[in-house]
Short mmCIF file of C-alpha atoms and ligand atoms in Angstrom, two decimals:
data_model
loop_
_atom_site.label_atom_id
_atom_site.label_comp_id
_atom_site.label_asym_id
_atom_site.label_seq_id
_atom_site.Cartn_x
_atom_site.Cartn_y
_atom_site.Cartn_z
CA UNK A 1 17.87 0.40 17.25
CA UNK A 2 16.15 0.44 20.72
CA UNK A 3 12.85 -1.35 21.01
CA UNK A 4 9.52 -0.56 22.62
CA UNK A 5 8.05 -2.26 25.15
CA UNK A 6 4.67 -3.42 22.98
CA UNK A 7 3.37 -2.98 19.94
CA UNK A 8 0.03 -3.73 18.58
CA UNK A 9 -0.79 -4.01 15.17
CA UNK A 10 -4.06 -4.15 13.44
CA UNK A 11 -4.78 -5.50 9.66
CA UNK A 12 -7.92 -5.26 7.60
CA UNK A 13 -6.11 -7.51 5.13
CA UNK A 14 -3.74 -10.45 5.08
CA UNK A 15 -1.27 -8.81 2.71
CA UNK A 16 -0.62 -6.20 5.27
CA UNK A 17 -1.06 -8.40 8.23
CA UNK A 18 2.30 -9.98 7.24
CA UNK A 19 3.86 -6.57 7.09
CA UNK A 20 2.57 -5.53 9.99
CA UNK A 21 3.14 -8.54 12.13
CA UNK A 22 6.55 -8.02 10.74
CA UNK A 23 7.10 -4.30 12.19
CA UNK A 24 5.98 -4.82 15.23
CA UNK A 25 8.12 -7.78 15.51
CA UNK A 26 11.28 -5.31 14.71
CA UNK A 27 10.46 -2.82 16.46
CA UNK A 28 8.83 -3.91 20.09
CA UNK A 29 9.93 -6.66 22.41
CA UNK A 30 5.92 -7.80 22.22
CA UNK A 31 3.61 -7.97 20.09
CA UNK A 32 0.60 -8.29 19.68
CA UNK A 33 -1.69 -8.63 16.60
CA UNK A 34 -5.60 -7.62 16.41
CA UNK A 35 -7.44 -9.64 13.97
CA UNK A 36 -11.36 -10.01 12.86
CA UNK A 37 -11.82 -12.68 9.76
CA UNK A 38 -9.77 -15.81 9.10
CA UNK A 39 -8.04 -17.17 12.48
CA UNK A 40 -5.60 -19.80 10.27
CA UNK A 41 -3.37 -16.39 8.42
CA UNK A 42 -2.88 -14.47 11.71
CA UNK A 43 0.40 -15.66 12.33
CA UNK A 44 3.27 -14.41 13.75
CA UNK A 45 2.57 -11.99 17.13
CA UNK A 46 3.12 -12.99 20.70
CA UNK A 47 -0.62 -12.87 21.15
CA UNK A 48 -3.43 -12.38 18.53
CA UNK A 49 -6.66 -10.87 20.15
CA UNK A 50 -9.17 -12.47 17.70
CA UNK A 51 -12.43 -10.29 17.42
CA UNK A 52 -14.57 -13.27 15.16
CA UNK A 53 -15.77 -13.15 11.66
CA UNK A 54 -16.68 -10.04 9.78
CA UNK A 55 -19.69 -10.15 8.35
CA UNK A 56 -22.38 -7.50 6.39
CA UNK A 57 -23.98 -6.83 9.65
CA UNK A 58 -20.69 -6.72 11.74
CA UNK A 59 -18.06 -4.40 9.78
CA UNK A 60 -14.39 -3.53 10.60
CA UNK A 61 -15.55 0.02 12.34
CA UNK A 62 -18.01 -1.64 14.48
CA UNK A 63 -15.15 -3.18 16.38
CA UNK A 64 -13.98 0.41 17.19
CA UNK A 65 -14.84 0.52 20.85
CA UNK A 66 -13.78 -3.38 21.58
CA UNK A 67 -10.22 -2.20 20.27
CA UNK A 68 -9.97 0.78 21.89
CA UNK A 69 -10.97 -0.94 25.44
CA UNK A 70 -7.91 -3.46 24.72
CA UNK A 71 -5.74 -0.35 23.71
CA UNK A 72 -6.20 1.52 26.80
CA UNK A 73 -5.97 -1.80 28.64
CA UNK A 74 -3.11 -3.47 27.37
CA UNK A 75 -1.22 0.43 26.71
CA UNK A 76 1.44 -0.39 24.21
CA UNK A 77 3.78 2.12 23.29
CA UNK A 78 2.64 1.97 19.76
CA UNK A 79 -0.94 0.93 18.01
CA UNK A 80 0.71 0.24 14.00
CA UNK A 81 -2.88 0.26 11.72
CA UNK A 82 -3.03 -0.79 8.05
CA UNK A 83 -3.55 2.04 5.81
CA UNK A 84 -6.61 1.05 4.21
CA UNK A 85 -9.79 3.41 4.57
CA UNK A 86 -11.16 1.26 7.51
CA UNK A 87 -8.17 1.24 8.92
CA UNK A 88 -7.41 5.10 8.86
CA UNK A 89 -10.57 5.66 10.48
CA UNK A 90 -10.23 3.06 13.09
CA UNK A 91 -6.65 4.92 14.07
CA UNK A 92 -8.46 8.19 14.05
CA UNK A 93 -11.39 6.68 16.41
CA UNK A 94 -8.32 4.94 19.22
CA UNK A 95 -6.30 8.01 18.95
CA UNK A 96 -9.05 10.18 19.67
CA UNK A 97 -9.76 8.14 22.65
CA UNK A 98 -6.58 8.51 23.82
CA UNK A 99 -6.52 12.04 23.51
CA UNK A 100 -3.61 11.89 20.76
CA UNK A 101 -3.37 12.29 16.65
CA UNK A 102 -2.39 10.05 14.29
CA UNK A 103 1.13 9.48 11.95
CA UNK A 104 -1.00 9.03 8.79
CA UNK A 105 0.48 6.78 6.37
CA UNK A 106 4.39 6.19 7.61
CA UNK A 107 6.74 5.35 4.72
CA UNK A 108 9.03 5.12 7.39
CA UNK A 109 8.92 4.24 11.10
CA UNK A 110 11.73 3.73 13.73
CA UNK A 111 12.23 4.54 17.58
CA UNK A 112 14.75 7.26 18.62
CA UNK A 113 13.80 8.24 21.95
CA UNK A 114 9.91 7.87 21.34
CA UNK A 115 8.01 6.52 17.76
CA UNK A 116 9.54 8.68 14.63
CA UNK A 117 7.67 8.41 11.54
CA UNK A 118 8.63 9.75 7.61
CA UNK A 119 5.84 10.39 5.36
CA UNK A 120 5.46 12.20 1.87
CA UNK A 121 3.99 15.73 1.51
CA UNK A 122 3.62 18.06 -1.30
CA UNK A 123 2.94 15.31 -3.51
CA UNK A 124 5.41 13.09 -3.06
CA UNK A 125 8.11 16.21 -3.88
CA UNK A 126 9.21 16.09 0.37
CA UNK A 127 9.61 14.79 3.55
CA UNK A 128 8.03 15.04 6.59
CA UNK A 129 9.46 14.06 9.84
CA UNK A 130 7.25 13.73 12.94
CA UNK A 131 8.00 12.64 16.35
CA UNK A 132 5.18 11.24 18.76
CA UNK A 133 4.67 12.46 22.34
CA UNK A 134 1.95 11.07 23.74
CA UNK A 135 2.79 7.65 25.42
CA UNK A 136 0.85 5.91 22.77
CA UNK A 137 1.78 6.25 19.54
CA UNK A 138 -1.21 5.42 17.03
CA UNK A 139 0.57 5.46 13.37
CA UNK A 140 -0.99 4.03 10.42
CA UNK A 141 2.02 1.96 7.86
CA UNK A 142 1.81 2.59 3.36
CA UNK A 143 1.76 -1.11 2.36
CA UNK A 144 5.71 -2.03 1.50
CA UNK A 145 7.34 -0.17 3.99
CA UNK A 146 7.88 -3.86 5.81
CA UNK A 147 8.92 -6.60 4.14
CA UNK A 148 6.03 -9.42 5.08
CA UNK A 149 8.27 -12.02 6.47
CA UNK A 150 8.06 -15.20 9.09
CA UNK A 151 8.49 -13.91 12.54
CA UNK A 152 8.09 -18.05 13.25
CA UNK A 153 6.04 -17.05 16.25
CA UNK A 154 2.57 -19.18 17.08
CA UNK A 155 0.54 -17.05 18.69
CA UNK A 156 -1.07 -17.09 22.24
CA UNK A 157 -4.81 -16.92 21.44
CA UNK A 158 -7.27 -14.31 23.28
CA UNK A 159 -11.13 -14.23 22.01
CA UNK A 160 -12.11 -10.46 22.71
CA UNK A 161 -15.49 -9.99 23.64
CA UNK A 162 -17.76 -7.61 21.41
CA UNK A 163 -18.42 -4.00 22.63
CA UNK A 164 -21.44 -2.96 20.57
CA UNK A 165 -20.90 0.31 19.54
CA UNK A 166 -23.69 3.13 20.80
CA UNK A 167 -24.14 4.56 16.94
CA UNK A 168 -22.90 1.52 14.75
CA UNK A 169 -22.52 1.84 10.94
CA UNK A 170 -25.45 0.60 8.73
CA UNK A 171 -24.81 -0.81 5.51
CA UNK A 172 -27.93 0.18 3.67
CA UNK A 173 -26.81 -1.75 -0.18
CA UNK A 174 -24.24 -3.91 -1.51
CA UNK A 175 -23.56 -3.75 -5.07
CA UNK A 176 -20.41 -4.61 -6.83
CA UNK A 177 -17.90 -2.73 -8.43
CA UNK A 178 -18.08 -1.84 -11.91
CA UNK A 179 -14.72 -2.31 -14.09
CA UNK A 180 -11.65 -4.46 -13.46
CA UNK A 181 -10.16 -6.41 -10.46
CA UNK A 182 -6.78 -6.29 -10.56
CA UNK A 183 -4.14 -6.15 -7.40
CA UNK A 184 -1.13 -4.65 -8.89
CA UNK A 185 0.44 -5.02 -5.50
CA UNK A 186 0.86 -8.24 -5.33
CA UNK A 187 2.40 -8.15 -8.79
CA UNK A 188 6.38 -8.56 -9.19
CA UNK A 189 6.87 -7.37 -12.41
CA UNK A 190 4.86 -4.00 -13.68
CA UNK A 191 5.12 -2.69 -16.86
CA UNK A 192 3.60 0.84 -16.56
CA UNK A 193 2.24 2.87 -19.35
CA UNK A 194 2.33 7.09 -20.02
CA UNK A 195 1.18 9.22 -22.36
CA UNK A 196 3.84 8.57 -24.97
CA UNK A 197 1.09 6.08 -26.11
CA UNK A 198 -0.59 7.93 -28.50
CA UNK A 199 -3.82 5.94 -28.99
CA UNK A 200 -5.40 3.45 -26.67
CA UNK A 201 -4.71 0.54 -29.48
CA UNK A 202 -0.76 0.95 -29.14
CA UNK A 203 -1.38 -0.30 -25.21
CA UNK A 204 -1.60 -4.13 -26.71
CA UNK A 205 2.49 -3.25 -27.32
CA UNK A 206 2.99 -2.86 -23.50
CA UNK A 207 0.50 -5.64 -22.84
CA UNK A 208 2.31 -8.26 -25.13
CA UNK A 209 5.50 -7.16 -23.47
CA UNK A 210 4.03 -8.13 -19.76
CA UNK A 211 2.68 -11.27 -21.10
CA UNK A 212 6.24 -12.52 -22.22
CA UNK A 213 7.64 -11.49 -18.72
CA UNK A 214 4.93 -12.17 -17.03
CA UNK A 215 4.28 -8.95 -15.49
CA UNK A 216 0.95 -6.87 -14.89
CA UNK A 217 0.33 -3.60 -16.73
CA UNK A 218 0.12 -0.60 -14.62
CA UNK A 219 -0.55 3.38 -16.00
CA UNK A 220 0.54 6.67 -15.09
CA UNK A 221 -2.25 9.17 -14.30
CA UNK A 222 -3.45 10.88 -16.99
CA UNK A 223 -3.86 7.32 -18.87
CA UNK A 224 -6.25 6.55 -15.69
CA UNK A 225 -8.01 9.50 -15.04
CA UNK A 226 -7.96 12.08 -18.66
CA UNK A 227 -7.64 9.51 -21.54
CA UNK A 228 -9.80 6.91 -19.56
CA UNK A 229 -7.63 3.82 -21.16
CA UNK A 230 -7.29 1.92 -18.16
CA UNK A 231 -9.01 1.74 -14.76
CA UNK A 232 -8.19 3.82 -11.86
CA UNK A 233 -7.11 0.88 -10.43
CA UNK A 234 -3.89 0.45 -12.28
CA UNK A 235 -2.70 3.76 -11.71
CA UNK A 236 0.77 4.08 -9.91
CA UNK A 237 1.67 7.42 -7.42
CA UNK A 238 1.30 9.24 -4.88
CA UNK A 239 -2.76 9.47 -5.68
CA UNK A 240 -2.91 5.66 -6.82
CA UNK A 241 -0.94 2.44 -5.94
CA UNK A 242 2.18 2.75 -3.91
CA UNK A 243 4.51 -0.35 -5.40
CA UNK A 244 7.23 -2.73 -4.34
CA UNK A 245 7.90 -4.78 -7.34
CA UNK A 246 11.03 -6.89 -8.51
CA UNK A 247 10.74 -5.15 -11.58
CA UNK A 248 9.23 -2.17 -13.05
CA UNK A 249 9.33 -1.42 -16.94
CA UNK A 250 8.58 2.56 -17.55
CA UNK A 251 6.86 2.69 -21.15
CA UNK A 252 6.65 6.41 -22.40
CA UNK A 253 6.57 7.70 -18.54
CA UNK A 254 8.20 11.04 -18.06
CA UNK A 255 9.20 10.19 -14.81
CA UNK A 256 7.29 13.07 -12.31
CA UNK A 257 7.61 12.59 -8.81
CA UNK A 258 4.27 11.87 -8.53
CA UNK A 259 4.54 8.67 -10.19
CA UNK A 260 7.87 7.35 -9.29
CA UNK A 261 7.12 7.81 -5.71
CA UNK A 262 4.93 5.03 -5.98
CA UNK A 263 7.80 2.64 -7.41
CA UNK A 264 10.85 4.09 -5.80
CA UNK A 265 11.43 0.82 -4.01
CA UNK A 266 10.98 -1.44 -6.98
CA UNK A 267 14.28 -3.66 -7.05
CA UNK A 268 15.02 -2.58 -10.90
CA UNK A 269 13.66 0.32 -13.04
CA UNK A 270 13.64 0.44 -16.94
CA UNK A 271 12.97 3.15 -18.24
CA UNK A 272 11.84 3.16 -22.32
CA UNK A 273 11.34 7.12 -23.36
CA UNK A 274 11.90 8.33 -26.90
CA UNK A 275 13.42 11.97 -25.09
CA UNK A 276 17.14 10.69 -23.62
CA UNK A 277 16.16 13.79 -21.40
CA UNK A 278 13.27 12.67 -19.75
CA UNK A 279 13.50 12.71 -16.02
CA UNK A 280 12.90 8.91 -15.88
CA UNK A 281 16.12 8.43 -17.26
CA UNK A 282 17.75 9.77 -14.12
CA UNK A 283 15.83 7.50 -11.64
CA UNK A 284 16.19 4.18 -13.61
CA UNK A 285 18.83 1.23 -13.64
CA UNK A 286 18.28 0.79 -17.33
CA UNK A 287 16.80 2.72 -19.86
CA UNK A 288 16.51 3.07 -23.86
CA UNK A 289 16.55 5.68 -25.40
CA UNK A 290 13.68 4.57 -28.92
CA UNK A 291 10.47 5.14 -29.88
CA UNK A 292 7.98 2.42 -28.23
CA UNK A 293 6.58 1.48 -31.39
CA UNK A 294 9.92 -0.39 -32.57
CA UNK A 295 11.21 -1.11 -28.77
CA UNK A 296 8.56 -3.12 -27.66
CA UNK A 297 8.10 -5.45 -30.68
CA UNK A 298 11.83 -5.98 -30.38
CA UNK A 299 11.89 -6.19 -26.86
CA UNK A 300 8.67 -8.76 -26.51
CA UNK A 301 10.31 -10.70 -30.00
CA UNK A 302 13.55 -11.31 -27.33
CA UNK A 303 11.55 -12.31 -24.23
CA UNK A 304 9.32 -14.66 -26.07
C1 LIG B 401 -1.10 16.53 -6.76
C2 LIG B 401 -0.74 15.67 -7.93
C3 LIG B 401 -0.82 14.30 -7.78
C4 LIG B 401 -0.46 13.47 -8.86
N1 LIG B 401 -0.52 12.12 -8.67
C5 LIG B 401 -0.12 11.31 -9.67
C6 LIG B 401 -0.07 9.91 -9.48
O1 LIG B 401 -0.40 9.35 -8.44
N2 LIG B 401 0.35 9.15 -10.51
C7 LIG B 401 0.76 9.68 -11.71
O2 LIG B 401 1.14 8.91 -12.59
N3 LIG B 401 0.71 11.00 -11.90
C8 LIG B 401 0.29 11.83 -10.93
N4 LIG B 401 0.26 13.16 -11.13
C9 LIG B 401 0.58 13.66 -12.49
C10 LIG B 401 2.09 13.76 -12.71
O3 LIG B 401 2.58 14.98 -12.18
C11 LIG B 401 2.44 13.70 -14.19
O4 LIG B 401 1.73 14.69 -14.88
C12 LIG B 401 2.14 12.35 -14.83
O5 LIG B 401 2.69 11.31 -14.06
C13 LIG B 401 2.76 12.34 -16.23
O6 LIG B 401 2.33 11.21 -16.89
P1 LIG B 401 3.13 10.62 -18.11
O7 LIG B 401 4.55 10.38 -17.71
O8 LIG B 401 2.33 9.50 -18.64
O9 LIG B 401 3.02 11.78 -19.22
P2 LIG B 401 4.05 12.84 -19.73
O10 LIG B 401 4.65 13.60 -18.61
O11 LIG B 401 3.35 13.61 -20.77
O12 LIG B 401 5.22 11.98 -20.40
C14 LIG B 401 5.10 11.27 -21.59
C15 LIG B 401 6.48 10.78 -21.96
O13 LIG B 401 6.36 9.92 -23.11
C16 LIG B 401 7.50 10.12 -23.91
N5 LIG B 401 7.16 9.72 -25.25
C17 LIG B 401 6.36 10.36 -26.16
N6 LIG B 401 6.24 9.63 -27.30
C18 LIG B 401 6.96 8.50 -27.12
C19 LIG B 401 7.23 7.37 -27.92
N7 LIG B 401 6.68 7.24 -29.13
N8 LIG B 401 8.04 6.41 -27.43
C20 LIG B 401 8.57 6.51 -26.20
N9 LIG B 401 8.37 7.57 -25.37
C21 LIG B 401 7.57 8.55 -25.83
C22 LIG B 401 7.81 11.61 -23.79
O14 LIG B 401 9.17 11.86 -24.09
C23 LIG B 401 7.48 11.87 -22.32
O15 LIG B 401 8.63 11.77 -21.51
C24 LIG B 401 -0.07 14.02 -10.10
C25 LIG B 401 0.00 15.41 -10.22
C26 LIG B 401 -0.33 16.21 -9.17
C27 LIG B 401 -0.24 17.70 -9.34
#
C-alpha cells in the first residue's frame, strides 16, 4: 500500500492514542501526534505537538483554533481524530476550516490514489465506501480498527502555543454520573446477555460464568434500554460499544446485525441459543445448542 506524505492524529484518550499513533504510523511516512493531558503516554509519532494540561476551565474544544492553525500550517494529507464526541466535533470544526467534510467514524481506512474510508450505514446492515478529494483528508477512526501497537518511535517535542478561542465553551456544572463505570473495551473476554433471560435474577448465571473466565458482562439492547437490567453502558452494537475482544460468549443473543456488528472482530464467538436456528449460530466459531438455565451451571461448574 502507498503511503502519504503526513499524517496527524489527534486522541482525547490514551486507549485510542495507541491506535491512532499506530495508523498513522502505517499509513504516512510522518507522523505526527496532537496531544493535550499527560506528556509521559504520547508515544510513538515523529513529533508530538503538546497543547498542556486539560483542565475544567480549558476543555478539549477550546483547543479548536490552536489545532486548526497547526493543520493548515503543517498541511498533512490526512488529520485521523478519535471518535469520541469531542473529537467528532473537533474534526467537524478543522474540516470546516479547510473548506472540506468529514469521513465520520472509519471502520476502515487505506490510501488508493487519495484517503478511502469504509464505514457502516443502515444500521450496521451495509457498507459505505467514500473517497476524499480535498487535499486534506479529515477522517475520524471507531476504536479497534488499529491494533494499538509500539511504533518504538520517541517523539520530537513541540509546545504549541494557545489560541484562545473568540466564543469558548463554558462549563456551567460538574456533577457525576449516575450508575456504573465499566469500560467493556478494554475487556478481553465478554460474555454478553439477550433477551433469552427471562428475568433479571437469571443474569447472576451469565455473571458467574464471566467470573470463572474472567470476562466482563456485556448486554444486547433491549436488556439496556426496554428491560432496564443493565446500564447503557454495557450495551454492544451499532448504537452502543463497538468491541475487539479475545473472546466473546453470546448468552440467549439472537444474533441481529445490530449487535454483532459491534463484535465482528472478536477473535472467537460462542454462541449459547436454545433455537439451533438462531442467526447467531451462523456468525459464531462455537455454539450450543441448550437452554441457558442448564448450560451455564455446567459450563461455569467446568471453568471453575
Ligand atoms: C437502528 C437500530 C439500532 C439497533 N442497535 C442495536 C445495538 O446497538 N445493539 C443491540 O444489541 N441491538 C440493537 N438493535 C436491536 C436489534 O435489532 C435486536 O432487536 C436486538 O439485538 C435483539 O436482542 P436479543 O438478541 O437480546 O433478543 P432477541 O432477538 O429476542 O433474541 C433472544 C434469543 O434468546 C434465545 N433464547 C430464548 N430463551 C432461551 C433460553 N432459555 N436459553 C437460551 N437461549 C434462549 C432465543 O432463541 C432468541 O434467539 C438495534 C435495532 C435498530 C432498528
Amino acid at each position: 500500500m502507498s503511503k502519504l506524505a503526513k499524517v496527524l492524529a489527534i486522541a482525547e484518550h490514551t486507549d485510542a492514542l495507541k491506535e491512532l499513533v499506530s495508523a498513522a504510523a502505517q499509513l504516512g511516512e510522518t507522523t505526527a501526534l496532537i496531544w493535550a493531558g499527560d506528556k509521559s503516554q504520547a508515544n510513538g509519532a515523529d513529533t508530538l505537538y503538546y497543547l498542556g494540561e486539560l483542565s475544567p476551565e480549558r476543555i478539549l474544544e477550546h483547543y479548536a483554533p490552536t489545532i486548526i492553525n497547526l493543520v493548515k500550517s503543517e498541511q498533512p494529507s490526512l488529520v485521523l481524530v478519535e471518535a469520541s464526541r469531542r473529537g467528532r466535533l473537533l474534526a467537524g470544526m478543522i474540516a470546516a476550516a479547510l473548506g472540506t467534510s468529514v469521513l465520520a467514524d472509519a471502520a476502515e481506512i487505506y490510501v488508493d490514489g487519495g484517503v478511502v474510508t469504509k464505514r457502516m450505514v443502515y444500521g450496521g446492515a451495509a457498507f459505505s465506501t467514500e473517497r476524499c478529494t480535498a487535499a486534506t483528508a479529515v477522517v475520524t477512526l471507531s476504536p479497534g480498527v488499529f491494533e494499538a501497537t509500539d511504533t518504538g518511535k520517541a517523539a520530537n517535542l513541540v509546545e504549541v502555543p494557545f489560541t484562545a478561542p473568540a466564543r469558548p465553551v463554558k462549563c456551567l456544572e460538574r456533577r457525576t454520573k449516575a450508575g456504573e463505570s465499566v469500560n467493556l473495551r478494554a475487556a478481553k473476554r465478554i460474555v454478553a446477555v439477550g433477551r433469552g433471560f427471562s428475568a433479571p435474577e437469571e443474569l447472576q448465571l451469565a455473571e458467574q460464568l464471566a467470573a470463572a473466565i474472567g470476562a466482563e458482562v456485556g448486554c444486547t439492547r433491549p436488556i439496556a434500554e426496554e428491560e432496564k437490567w443493565m446500564d447503557k453502558a454495557r450495551y454492544i452494537g451499532v448504537s452502543g460499544l463497538m468491541l475487539k475482544p479475545d473472546l466473546y460468549v453470546g448468552i440467549g443473543i439472537s444474533g441481529q446485525v445490530q449487535h454483532m456488528v459491534g463484535v465482528s472482530p472478536a477473535r472467537t464467538i460462542v454462541a449459547i441459543n436454545s433455537d439451533k436456528n438462531a442467526m447467531i449460530f451462523k456468525q459464531c466459531d462455537y455454539g450450543i445448542v441448550g437452554d441457558l438455565k442448564t448450560v451455564l451451571p455446567a459450563l461455569t461448574a467446568k471453568f471453575r
